[in-house]
PDB file of C-alpha atoms in Angstrom:
ATOM      1  CA  MET A 246     -10.710  49.508  10.409  1.00  0.00           C
ATOM      2  CA  LYS A 247      -9.885  50.902   6.920  1.00  0.00           C
ATOM      3  CA  ILE A 248     -11.360  48.084   4.086  1.00  0.00           C
ATOM      4  CA  THR A 249      -8.294  47.977   1.991  1.00  0.00           C
ATOM      5  CA  ARG A 250      -7.929  45.766  -0.743  1.00  0.00           C
ATOM      6  CA  GLY A 251      -5.306  43.526   1.372  1.00  0.00           C
ATOM      7  CA  ASN A 252      -7.954  43.002   4.104  1.00  0.00           C
ATOM      8  CA  ALA A 253     -10.491  42.236   1.450  1.00  0.00           C
ATOM      9  CA  LEU A 254      -8.570  39.529  -0.047  1.00  0.00           C
ATOM     10  CA  ARG A 255      -7.492  37.943   3.730  1.00  0.00           C
ATOM     11  CA  GLY A 256     -11.277  37.869   4.504  1.00  0.00           C
ATOM     12  CA  LEU A 257     -11.671  35.986   1.638  1.00  0.00           C
ATOM     13  CA  ARG A 258      -9.245  33.531   1.866  1.00  0.00           C
ATOM     14  CA  GLY A 259     -10.319  32.994   5.446  1.00  0.00           C
ATOM     15  CA  TYR A 260     -14.270  32.132   4.308  1.00  0.00           C
ATOM     16  CA  GLY A 261     -12.589  30.239   1.574  1.00  0.00           C
ATOM     17  CA  ALA A 262     -10.929  28.093   4.502  1.00  0.00           C
ATOM     18  CA  VAL A 263     -14.169  27.769   6.231  1.00  0.00           C
ATOM     19  CA  ALA A 264     -15.620  26.271   3.234  1.00  0.00           C
ATOM     20  CA  ALA A 265     -13.450  23.972   2.187  1.00  0.00           C
ATOM     21  CA  LEU A 266     -13.591  22.801   5.845  1.00  0.00           C
ATOM     22  CA  LEU A 267     -17.389  22.762   5.816  1.00  0.00           C
ATOM     23  CA  ILE A 268     -16.660  20.255   2.515  1.00  0.00           C
ATOM     24  CA  THR A 269     -14.240  18.221   4.088  1.00  0.00           C
ATOM     25  CA  LEU A 270     -16.420  17.450   6.676  1.00  0.00           C
ATOM     26  CA  THR A 271     -19.781  16.789   4.853  1.00  0.00           C
ATOM     27  CA  GLY A 272     -17.521  14.113   3.138  1.00  0.00           C
ATOM     28  CA  CYS A 273     -16.703  12.680   6.249  1.00  0.00           C
ATOM     29  CA  LEU A 274     -20.498  12.086   7.113  1.00  0.00           C
ATOM     30  CA  ALA A 275     -20.898   9.720   4.498  1.00  0.00           C
ATOM     31  CA  GLY A 276     -21.812   6.179   4.989  1.00  0.00           C
ATOM     32  CA  PRO A 277     -19.279   3.357   4.981  1.00  0.00           C
ATOM     33  CA  ALA A 278     -19.942   1.889   1.394  1.00  0.00           C
ATOM     34  CA  GLN A 279     -20.065   5.223  -0.176  1.00  0.00           C
ATOM     35  CA  TYR A 280     -16.261   5.577  -0.110  1.00  0.00           C
ATOM     36  CA  TYR A 281     -15.650   1.922   0.614  1.00  0.00           C
ATOM     37  CA  GLU A 282     -11.970   0.710  -0.961  1.00  0.00           C
ATOM     38  CA  GLY A 283     -11.824  -3.119  -0.504  1.00  0.00           C
ATOM     39  CA  THR A 284     -10.755  -5.912   2.006  1.00  0.00           C
ATOM     40  CA  GLY A 285      -7.236  -6.061   1.668  1.00  0.00           C
ATOM     41  CA  VAL A 286      -7.435 -10.125   1.014  1.00  0.00           C
ATOM     42  CA  HIS A 287      -4.943 -10.546  -2.184  1.00  0.00           C
ATOM     43  CA  ASP A 288      -4.562 -14.503  -1.540  1.00  0.00           C
ATOM     44  CA  ALA A 289      -7.898 -16.131  -2.707  1.00  0.00           C
ATOM     45  CA  THR A 290      -7.263 -17.996  -6.094  1.00  0.00           C
ATOM     46  CA  ALA A 291      -9.953 -18.570  -9.066  1.00  0.00           C
ATOM     47  CA  ALA A 292     -10.090 -22.005  -7.852  1.00  0.00           C
ATOM     48  CA  GLU A 293     -10.960 -21.055  -4.285  1.00  0.00           C
ATOM     49  CA  ALA A 294     -13.628 -18.902  -5.399  1.00  0.00           C
ATOM     50  CA  ALA A 295     -15.108 -21.742  -8.008  1.00  0.00           C
ATOM     51  CA  GLY A 296     -18.159 -23.529  -6.705  1.00  0.00           C
ATOM     52  CA  ALA A 297     -21.839 -23.084  -5.321  1.00  0.00           C
ATOM     53  CA  TRP A 298     -22.419 -20.010  -3.273  1.00  0.00           C
ATOM     54  CA  GLU A 299     -25.975 -18.550  -1.347  1.00  0.00           C
ATOM     55  CA  SER A 300     -28.110 -16.230   0.147  1.00  0.00           C
ATOM     56  CA  THR A 301     -31.345 -15.390   1.095  1.00  0.00           C
ATOM     57  CA  GLN A 302     -34.826 -15.951  -0.393  1.00  0.00           C
ATOM     58  CA  GLY A 303     -33.146 -18.357  -2.837  1.00  0.00           C
ATOM     59  CA  THR A 304     -30.359 -16.705  -4.164  1.00  0.00           C
ATOM     60  CA  ALA A 305     -28.002 -18.762  -5.897  1.00  0.00           C
ATOM     61  CA  MET A 306     -25.003 -18.662  -7.959  1.00  0.00           C
ATOM     62  CA  THR A 307     -22.342 -21.205  -9.829  1.00  0.00           C
ATOM     63  CA  LEU A 308     -18.612 -20.359 -10.604  1.00  0.00           C
ATOM     64  CA  ARG A 309     -17.466 -22.811 -12.920  1.00  0.00           C
ATOM     65  CA  PRO A 310     -13.434 -23.102 -13.125  1.00  0.00           C
ATOM     66  CA  ASP A 311     -13.627 -22.512 -16.809  1.00  0.00           C
ATOM     67  CA  GLY A 312     -15.020 -19.342 -16.399  1.00  0.00           C
ATOM     68  CA  THR A 313     -18.413 -19.649 -16.621  1.00  0.00           C
ATOM     69  CA  ALA A 314     -21.505 -18.977 -14.468  1.00  0.00           C
ATOM     70  CA  THR A 315     -25.288 -19.579 -13.294  1.00  0.00           C
ATOM     71  CA  VAL A 316     -27.094 -17.203 -11.883  1.00  0.00           C
ATOM     72  CA  THR A 317     -30.376 -17.986  -9.674  1.00  0.00           C
ATOM     73  CA  ARG A 318     -32.261 -14.721  -8.221  1.00  0.00           C
ATOM     74  CA  LEU A 319     -29.852 -12.369  -7.492  1.00  0.00           C
ATOM     75  CA  ASP A 320     -30.511  -8.819  -6.725  1.00  0.00           C
ATOM     76  CA  GLY A 321     -28.927  -5.976  -8.594  1.00  0.00           C
ATOM     77  CA  TRP A 322     -26.344  -4.141  -6.726  1.00  0.00           C
ATOM     78  CA  ASP A 323     -25.722  -0.479  -5.373  1.00  0.00           C
ATOM     79  CA  PHE A 324     -29.105   1.923  -6.186  1.00  0.00           C
ATOM     80  CA  ASP A 325     -30.519  -1.310  -8.609  1.00  0.00           C
ATOM     81  CA  PHE A 326     -31.277  -3.081  -5.797  1.00  0.00           C
ATOM     82  CA  ASP A 327     -34.175  -0.684  -4.842  1.00  0.00           C
ATOM     83  CA  GLU A 328     -35.738  -1.042  -8.078  1.00  0.00           C
ATOM     84  CA  GLY A 329     -36.665  -4.925  -6.281  1.00  0.00           C
ATOM     85  CA  TRP A 330     -35.417  -7.364  -9.878  1.00  0.00           C
ATOM     86  CA  ARG A 331     -33.987 -10.510  -9.603  1.00  0.00           C
ATOM     87  CA  LEU A 332     -31.835 -11.855 -12.437  1.00  0.00           C
ATOM     88  CA  SER A 333     -31.088 -15.413 -13.171  1.00  0.00           C
ATOM     89  CA  GLY A 334     -29.510 -16.701 -16.340  1.00  0.00           C
ATOM     90  CA  ARG A 335     -25.856 -17.566 -17.443  1.00  0.00           C
ATOM     91  CA  GLY A 336     -22.827 -15.731 -17.653  1.00  0.00           C
ATOM     92  CA  ALA A 337     -19.119 -15.227 -16.964  1.00  0.00           C
ATOM     93  CA  TRP A 338     -17.029 -14.522 -14.042  1.00  0.00           C
ATOM     94  CA  SER A 339     -12.933 -13.545 -13.079  1.00  0.00           C
ATOM     95  CA  LEU A 340     -11.222 -12.666 -10.420  1.00  0.00           C
ATOM     96  CA  SER A 341      -8.997  -9.293 -10.112  1.00  0.00           C
ATOM     97  CA  ASP A 342      -6.926  -7.847  -7.512  1.00  0.00           C
ATOM     98  CA  THR A 343      -6.576  -4.355  -6.940  1.00  0.00           C
ATOM     99  CA  PRO A 344      -4.347  -2.401  -4.801  1.00  0.00           C
ATOM    100  CA  ASP A 345      -7.080  -2.412  -2.121  1.00  0.00           C
ATOM    101  CA  GLY A 346      -8.365  -6.203  -2.268  1.00  0.00           C
ATOM    102  CA  GLN A 347      -9.579  -8.716  -4.416  1.00  0.00           C
ATOM    103  CA  ARG A 348     -12.926  -8.707  -6.517  1.00  0.00           C
ATOM    104  CA  LEU A 349     -14.791 -10.710  -8.549  1.00  0.00           C
ATOM    105  CA  ARG A 350     -16.998  -9.635 -11.223  1.00  0.00           C
ATOM    106  CA  LEU A 351     -19.615 -11.811 -12.221  1.00  0.00           C
ATOM    107  CA  GLU A 352     -21.344 -10.994 -16.190  1.00  0.00           C
ATOM    108  CA  LEU A 353     -24.645 -12.030 -16.644  1.00  0.00           C
ATOM    109  CA  THR A 354     -24.646 -12.413 -20.617  1.00  0.00           C
ATOM    110  CA  ALA A 355     -28.011 -14.554 -20.897  1.00  0.00           C
ATOM    111  CA  ARG A 356     -31.109 -13.797 -18.862  1.00  0.00           C
ATOM    112  CA  THR A 357     -33.542 -16.807 -18.330  1.00  0.00           C
ATOM    113  CA  GLY A 358     -35.213 -15.469 -15.863  1.00  0.00           C
ATOM    114  CA  VAL A 359     -36.627 -12.513 -13.792  1.00  0.00           C
ATOM    115  CA  ASP A 360     -38.428 -12.264 -10.103  1.00  0.00           C
ATOM    116  CA  ARG A 361     -39.180  -9.247  -8.153  1.00  0.00           C
ATOM    117  CA  ARG A 362     -38.822  -8.629  -4.719  1.00  0.00           C
ATOM    118  CA  ALA A 363     -42.165  -7.501  -2.884  1.00  0.00           C
ATOM    119  CA  ASP A 364     -40.464  -5.268  -0.721  1.00  0.00           C
ATOM    120  CA  ALA A 365     -38.885  -2.988  -3.748  1.00  0.00           C
ATOM    121  CA  THR A 366     -38.828   0.916  -2.758  1.00  0.00           C
ATOM    122  CA  ARG A 367     -39.063   1.980  -6.956  1.00  0.00           C
ATOM    123  CA  PRO A 368     -40.064   0.555 -10.041  1.00  0.00           C
ATOM    124  CA  PRO A 369     -37.605   0.372 -12.596  1.00  0.00           C
ATOM    125  CA  PRO A 370     -36.752   3.604 -14.731  1.00  0.00           C
ATOM    126  CA  ASP A 371     -39.808   4.654 -16.891  1.00  0.00           C
ATOM    127  CA  GLY A 372     -41.655   1.724 -15.860  1.00  0.00           C
ATOM    128  CA  GLY A 373     -39.238  -0.482 -18.020  1.00  0.00           C
ATOM    129  CA  GLU A 374     -38.087  -4.174 -17.854  1.00  0.00           C
ATOM    130  CA  PRO A 375     -35.107  -4.949 -15.436  1.00  0.00           C
ATOM    131  CA  PRO A 376     -31.719  -5.456 -17.674  1.00  0.00           C
ATOM    132  CA  THR A 377     -31.156  -8.399 -20.010  1.00  0.00           C
ATOM    133  CA  THR A 378     -27.522  -8.266 -19.309  1.00  0.00           C
ATOM    134  CA  TYR A 379     -25.784  -7.293 -15.885  1.00  0.00           C
ATOM    135  CA  ALA A 380     -22.476  -7.157 -14.257  1.00  0.00           C
ATOM    136  CA  TRP A 381     -21.764  -7.132 -10.463  1.00  0.00           C
ATOM    137  CA  ARG A 382     -18.626  -6.519  -8.703  1.00  0.00           C
ATOM    138  CA  PHE A 383     -18.282  -8.516  -5.432  1.00  0.00           C
ATOM    139  CA  HIS A 384     -15.572  -7.462  -2.749  1.00  0.00           C
ATOM    140  CA  VAL A 385     -13.591 -10.781  -1.506  1.00  0.00           C
ATOM    141  CA  ASP A 386     -13.178 -11.382   2.197  1.00  0.00           C
ATOM    142  CA  ARG A 387     -12.815 -13.985   4.353  1.00  0.00           C
ATOM    143  CA  ASP A 388     -14.431 -15.044   7.618  1.00  0.00           C
ATOM    144  CA  ASP A 389     -13.128 -16.037  11.516  1.00  0.00           C
ATOM    145  CA  ARG A 390     -12.492 -19.436   9.634  1.00  0.00           C
ATOM    146  CA  ARG A 391     -10.873 -18.056   6.765  1.00  0.00           C
ATOM    147  CA  ARG A 392     -13.459 -19.056   4.524  1.00  0.00           C
ATOM    148  CA  LEU A 393     -13.890 -16.664   1.418  1.00  0.00           C
ATOM    149  CA  VAL A 394     -17.087 -14.299   1.452  1.00  0.00           C
ATOM    150  CA  LEU A 395     -18.214 -12.665  -1.434  1.00  0.00           C
ATOM    151  CA  PHE A 396     -20.242  -9.175  -1.105  1.00  0.00           C
ATOM    152  CA  PHE A 397     -21.633  -6.249  -2.526  1.00  0.00           C
ATOM    153  CA  HIS A 398     -23.036  -3.025  -0.967  1.00  0.00           C
ATOM    154  CA  PHE A 399     -26.787  -2.094  -2.063  1.00  0.00           C
ATOM    155  CA  GLY A 400     -29.233   0.652  -1.493  1.00  0.00           C
ATOM    156  CA  ASP A 401     -28.653   3.988  -0.429  1.00  0.00           C
ATOM    157  CA  PRO A 402     -24.145   4.178   0.092  1.00  0.00           C
ATOM    158  CA  ASP A 403     -25.340   6.036   4.022  1.00  0.00           C
ATOM    159  CA  ALA A 404     -26.425   2.911   5.083  1.00  0.00           C
ATOM    160  CA  GLY A 405     -23.585   0.403   4.448  1.00  0.00           C
ATOM    161  CA  ASN A 406     -25.844  -2.604   3.565  1.00  0.00           C
ATOM    162  CA  THR A 407     -24.427  -5.583   2.069  1.00  0.00           C
ATOM    163  CA  TYR A 408     -25.381  -8.270   0.279  1.00  0.00           C
ATOM    164  CA  VAL A 409     -23.124 -11.461   0.995  1.00  0.00           C
ATOM    165  CA  MET A 410     -22.929 -14.614  -0.328  1.00  0.00           C
ATOM    166  CA  THR A 411     -21.714 -17.637   1.215  1.00  0.00           C
ATOM    167  CA  ARG A 412     -20.157 -21.164   0.094  1.00  0.00           C
ATOM    168  CA  ARG A 413     -23.044 -23.590  -0.070  1.00  0.00           C
ATOM    169  CA  PRO A 414     -22.528 -26.042   2.141  1.00  0.00           C
ATOM    170  CA  SER A 415     -21.577 -29.790   0.238  1.00  0.00           C
ATOM    171  CA  ALA A 416     -24.173 -32.705   0.656  1.00  0.00           C
ATOM    172  CA  THR A 417     -21.033 -34.382   2.225  1.00  0.00           C
ATOM    173  CA  ALA A 418     -19.783 -32.127   4.508  1.00  0.00           C
ATOM    174  CA  ALA A 419     -19.917 -33.292   8.230  1.00  0.00           C
ATOM    175  CA  PRO A 420     -22.867 -31.329   9.788  1.00  0.00           C
TER     176      PRO A 420
END
């Protein structure tokens, strides 16, 4: 076959199509958290989100109806989790709605304490201190009983790890 400009261009288009296919397939190999959009929940209210929440190893947060919050030993989200610090303090929270579902933003504005997890996989950048202010974005979901659940993804996005906060049982709740 004689190589002409037309044949060369068709060959390049063929390589371009193969490259585009490989890029698309590589993107599909990403973990579930990397491209997570939301839960599709749109019916949560601020009054429903207000209250005491907890997770593992003494993590807790209280979301007050006036939009203020307290946080106890809350880990960083996304890759910040790997640094192992756990923040305590005061701040503010708000509930927002996106086409993909609701999110709760929690902002720490006054740090009152720092703890460190023993299983941290990397030190803070430049050996520095954990942040004095910080913001988390929780996805809002519902469990099988339609109760609110708050969560964020942490660590390597390919792993799909979720950090779940559940409503703290009230002292008057039946067992």
